[in-house]
Amino acid sequence: MKIKLSGKEYTVKFGYAPVYQNRIIPRVVGMGQQGDELEAIDNMLGFLPEFLLVGLQKFHADEFGFDFDDKEAKEKQLVKMYDLLDDYLDPENEEGKDIMSLYDDLTAELEKNSFLSKLLAKEEQTAKKKPTKK
């Protein structure tokens, strides 16, 4: 997935180590299970910068890389994400999108074009083959 942030194009691709070591899967699943709309938005605002940062590790570690065990290093990179997202989500930015669209795009990238894609496709096929209960 390509994304333009502050006038520069980046490639988002979710790699195994960043996804696993940053515990992204449980957080994505948790986002889909939230009830209260305001709480869900608040959680989305907190999660989206990390989700994007993890997706940028594979091809842009030179600019956004960090030691996954170093919270200070991660926080330093998250500050960069906050600034990039602030520009990207600005209503005056014609190239940007809204927060939900960006989250949906990142989730689709994780599901369709990452190391998880074959597993998720297989799960989907298995689910389609199961008869529905009446």
PDB file of C-alpha atoms in Angstrom:
ATOM      1  CA  MET A   1       0.000   0.000   0.000  1.00  0.00           C
ATOM      2  CA  LYS A   2       1.296   3.431  -0.883  1.00  0.00           C
ATOM      3  CA  ILE A   3       0.512   6.436   1.282  1.00  0.00           C
ATOM      4  CA  LYS A   4       1.515  10.045   0.840  1.00  0.00           C
ATOM      5  CA  LEU A   5       2.493  11.726   4.101  1.00  0.00           C
ATOM      6  CA  SER A   6       3.626  15.352   4.189  1.00  0.00           C
ATOM      7  CA  GLY A   7       4.325  15.307   0.456  1.00  0.00           C
ATOM      8  CA  LYS A   8       6.415  12.121   0.501  1.00  0.00           C
ATOM      9  CA  GLU A   9       5.227   8.701  -0.687  1.00  0.00           C
ATOM     10  CA  TYR A  10       5.761   5.712   1.601  1.00  0.00           C
ATOM     11  CA  THR A  11       5.153   1.991   1.193  1.00  0.00           C
ATOM     12  CA  VAL A  12       3.259   0.304   4.014  1.00  0.00           C
ATOM     13  CA  LYS A  13       3.891  -3.423   4.427  1.00  0.00           C
ATOM     14  CA  PHE A  14       3.411  -5.301   7.657  1.00  0.00           C
ATOM     15  CA  GLY A  15       6.370  -7.517   8.501  1.00  0.00           C
ATOM     16  CA  TYR A  16       6.369 -10.419  10.938  1.00  0.00           C
ATOM     17  CA  ALA A  17       8.665  -9.018  13.641  1.00  0.00           C
ATOM     18  CA  PRO A  18       7.107  -5.551  13.936  1.00  0.00           C
ATOM     19  CA  VAL A  19       3.567  -6.956  13.985  1.00  0.00           C
ATOM     20  CA  TYR A  20       4.350  -9.629  16.553  1.00  0.00           C
ATOM     21  CA  GLN A  21       6.655  -7.669  18.830  1.00  0.00           C
ATOM     22  CA  ASN A  22       4.301  -4.693  18.960  1.00  0.00           C
ATOM     23  CA  ARG A  23       1.244  -6.918  19.614  1.00  0.00           C
ATOM     24  CA  ILE A  24      -0.699  -5.471  16.679  1.00  0.00           C
ATOM     25  CA  ILE A  25      -3.093  -8.383  16.020  1.00  0.00           C
ATOM     26  CA  PRO A  26      -4.806  -8.362  19.439  1.00  0.00           C
ATOM     27  CA  ARG A  27      -5.190  -4.607  19.191  1.00  0.00           C
ATOM     28  CA  VAL A  28      -6.741  -4.770  15.708  1.00  0.00           C
ATOM     29  CA  VAL A  29      -9.159  -7.433  16.939  1.00  0.00           C
ATOM     30  CA  GLY A  30      -9.940  -5.336  20.007  1.00  0.00           C
ATOM     31  CA  MET A  31     -10.728  -2.295  17.875  1.00  0.00           C
ATOM     32  CA  GLY A  32     -13.518  -4.216  16.173  1.00  0.00           C
ATOM     33  CA  GLN A  33     -15.096  -5.187  19.478  1.00  0.00           C
ATOM     34  CA  GLN A  34     -15.623  -1.757  21.001  1.00  0.00           C
ATOM     35  CA  GLY A  35     -19.079  -0.484  21.795  1.00  0.00           C
ATOM     36  CA  ASP A  36     -19.035   3.133  22.982  1.00  0.00           C
ATOM     37  CA  GLU A  37     -18.429   5.368  19.961  1.00  0.00           C
ATOM     38  CA  LEU A  38     -16.442   8.077  21.758  1.00  0.00           C
ATOM     39  CA  GLU A  39     -14.262   5.532  23.525  1.00  0.00           C
ATOM     40  CA  ALA A  40     -13.691   3.737  20.212  1.00  0.00           C
ATOM     41  CA  ILE A  41     -12.597   6.995  18.564  1.00  0.00           C
ATOM     42  CA  ASP A  42     -10.252   7.762  21.451  1.00  0.00           C
ATOM     43  CA  ASN A  43      -8.735   4.282  21.230  1.00  0.00           C
ATOM     44  CA  MET A  44      -8.403   4.663  17.456  1.00  0.00           C
ATOM     45  CA  LEU A  45      -6.533   7.947  17.903  1.00  0.00           C
ATOM     46  CA  GLY A  46      -4.100   6.198  20.232  1.00  0.00           C
ATOM     47  CA  PHE A  47      -3.659   3.083  18.110  1.00  0.00           C
ATOM     48  CA  LEU A  48      -3.454   4.510  14.579  1.00  0.00           C
ATOM     49  CA  PRO A  49       0.024   6.099  14.946  1.00  0.00           C
ATOM     50  CA  GLU A  50       1.490   2.815  16.198  1.00  0.00           C
ATOM     51  CA  PHE A  51      -0.333   0.813  13.519  1.00  0.00           C
ATOM     52  CA  LEU A  52       1.118   3.056  10.807  1.00  0.00           C
ATOM     53  CA  LEU A  53       4.578   3.046  12.408  1.00  0.00           C
ATOM     54  CA  VAL A  54       4.641  -0.762  12.430  1.00  0.00           C
ATOM     55  CA  GLY A  55       3.587  -0.814   8.770  1.00  0.00           C
ATOM     56  CA  LEU A  56       6.460   1.494   7.834  1.00  0.00           C
ATOM     57  CA  GLN A  57       9.164  -0.697   9.422  1.00  0.00           C
ATOM     58  CA  LYS A  58       9.717  -3.023   6.460  1.00  0.00           C
ATOM     59  CA  PHE A  59      10.628  -0.390   3.865  1.00  0.00           C
ATOM     60  CA  HIS A  60      11.343   2.737   5.903  1.00  0.00           C
ATOM     61  CA  ALA A  61      13.271   1.549   8.954  1.00  0.00           C
ATOM     62  CA  ASP A  62      16.033   4.004   8.056  1.00  0.00           C
ATOM     63  CA  GLU A  63      13.637   6.871   8.779  1.00  0.00           C
ATOM     64  CA  PHE A  64      11.195   5.329  11.276  1.00  0.00           C
ATOM     65  CA  GLY A  65      13.005   2.305  12.701  1.00  0.00           C
ATOM     66  CA  PHE A  66      13.349   1.625  16.408  1.00  0.00           C
ATOM     67  CA  ASP A  67      14.351  -1.147  18.788  1.00  0.00           C
ATOM     68  CA  PHE A  68      11.061  -2.887  19.588  1.00  0.00           C
ATOM     69  CA  ASP A  69      12.138  -3.372  23.216  1.00  0.00           C
ATOM     70  CA  ASP A  70      13.093   0.289  23.746  1.00  0.00           C
ATOM     71  CA  LYS A  71      10.007   2.264  24.790  1.00  0.00           C
ATOM     72  CA  GLU A  72      11.804   5.610  24.563  1.00  0.00           C
ATOM     73  CA  ALA A  73      12.958   4.936  21.003  1.00  0.00           C
ATOM     74  CA  LYS A  74       9.445   3.876  20.045  1.00  0.00           C
ATOM     75  CA  GLU A  75       7.936   6.984  21.630  1.00  0.00           C
ATOM     76  CA  LYS A  76      10.379   9.154  19.666  1.00  0.00           C
ATOM     77  CA  GLN A  77       9.174   7.568  16.412  1.00  0.00           C
ATOM     78  CA  LEU A  78       5.533   7.856  17.485  1.00  0.00           C
ATOM     79  CA  VAL A  79       5.994  11.620  17.814  1.00  0.00           C
ATOM     80  CA  LYS A  80       6.921  11.620  14.109  1.00  0.00           C
ATOM     81  CA  MET A  81       3.738   9.639  13.372  1.00  0.00           C
ATOM     82  CA  TYR A  82       1.617  12.143  15.291  1.00  0.00           C
ATOM     83  CA  ASP A  83       2.994  14.969  13.159  1.00  0.00           C
ATOM     84  CA  LEU A  84       2.555  13.048   9.898  1.00  0.00           C
ATOM     85  CA  LEU A  85      -0.993  12.019  10.808  1.00  0.00           C
ATOM     86  CA  ASP A  86      -1.854  15.545  11.877  1.00  0.00           C
ATOM     87  CA  ASP A  87      -0.991  16.715   8.358  1.00  0.00           C
ATOM     88  CA  TYR A  88      -2.578  13.684   6.652  1.00  0.00           C
ATOM     89  CA  LEU A  89      -5.896  14.007   8.499  1.00  0.00           C
ATOM     90  CA  ASP A  90      -6.102  17.779   8.044  1.00  0.00           C
ATOM     91  CA  PRO A  91      -9.375  18.567   6.220  1.00  0.00           C
ATOM     92  CA  GLU A  92      -7.486  20.922   3.905  1.00  0.00           C
ATOM     93  CA  ASN A  93      -5.143  18.142   2.759  1.00  0.00           C
ATOM     94  CA  GLU A  94      -6.595  16.904  -0.533  1.00  0.00           C
ATOM     95  CA  GLU A  95      -4.384  13.788  -0.496  1.00  0.00           C
ATOM     96  CA  GLY A  96      -5.386  12.772   3.023  1.00  0.00           C
ATOM     97  CA  LYS A  97      -8.346  10.769   4.264  1.00  0.00           C
ATOM     98  CA  ASP A  98     -10.355  10.553   7.434  1.00  0.00           C
ATOM     99  CA  ILE A  99      -9.242   8.469  10.403  1.00  0.00           C
ATOM    100  CA  MET A 100     -11.597   5.544   9.729  1.00  0.00           C
ATOM    101  CA  SER A 101     -10.636   5.304   6.057  1.00  0.00           C
ATOM    102  CA  LEU A 102      -6.955   5.216   6.956  1.00  0.00           C
ATOM    103  CA  TYR A 103      -7.579   2.557   9.616  1.00  0.00           C
ATOM    104  CA  ASP A 104      -9.590   0.491   7.114  1.00  0.00           C
ATOM    105  CA  ASP A 105      -6.804   0.814   4.517  1.00  0.00           C
ATOM    106  CA  LEU A 106      -4.149  -0.287   7.017  1.00  0.00           C
ATOM    107  CA  THR A 107      -6.283  -3.199   8.202  1.00  0.00           C
ATOM    108  CA  ALA A 108      -6.893  -4.301   4.602  1.00  0.00           C
ATOM    109  CA  GLU A 109      -3.148  -4.126   3.941  1.00  0.00           C
ATOM    110  CA  LEU A 110      -2.469  -6.269   7.004  1.00  0.00           C
ATOM    111  CA  GLU A 111      -5.081  -8.817   5.927  1.00  0.00           C
ATOM    112  CA  LYS A 112      -4.391  -8.973   2.185  1.00  0.00           C
ATOM    113  CA  ASN A 113      -0.703  -8.221   1.626  1.00  0.00           C
ATOM    114  CA  SER A 114       1.223  -9.288   4.704  1.00  0.00           C
ATOM    115  CA  PHE A 115       2.656 -12.536   5.988  1.00  0.00           C
ATOM    116  CA  LEU A 116      -0.860 -13.199   7.341  1.00  0.00           C
ATOM    117  CA  SER A 117      -2.632 -13.059   3.973  1.00  0.00           C
ATOM    118  CA  LYS A 118      -2.406 -16.777   3.117  1.00  0.00           C
ATOM    119  CA  LEU A 119      -3.531 -17.814   6.584  1.00  0.00           C
ATOM    120  CA  LEU A 120      -6.467 -15.400   6.562  1.00  0.00           C
ATOM    121  CA  ALA A 121      -7.487 -16.453   3.030  1.00  0.00           C
ATOM    122  CA  LYS A 122      -7.420 -20.094   4.125  1.00  0.00           C
ATOM    123  CA  GLU A 123      -9.534 -19.252   7.196  1.00  0.00           C
ATOM    124  CA  GLU A 124     -12.020 -17.428   4.976  1.00  0.00           C
ATOM    125  CA  GLN A 125     -12.300 -20.410   2.613  1.00  0.00           C
ATOM    126  CA  THR A 126     -12.805 -22.772   5.551  1.00  0.00           C
ATOM    127  CA  ALA A 127     -15.531 -20.534   6.949  1.00  0.00           C
ATOM    128  CA  LYS A 128     -17.312 -20.463   3.569  1.00  0.00           C
ATOM    129  CA  LYS A 129     -17.296 -24.266   3.365  1.00  0.00           C
ATOM    130  CA  LYS A 130     -18.899 -24.748   6.785  1.00  0.00           C
ATOM    131  CA  PRO A 131     -22.672 -25.194   6.599  1.00  0.00           C
ATOM    132  CA  THR A 132     -24.680 -22.526   8.335  1.00  0.00           C
ATOM    133  CA  LYS A 133     -26.811 -23.551  11.284  1.00  0.00           C
ATOM    134  CA  LYS A 134     -30.541 -22.983  11.082  1.00  0.00           C
TER     135      LYS A 134
END
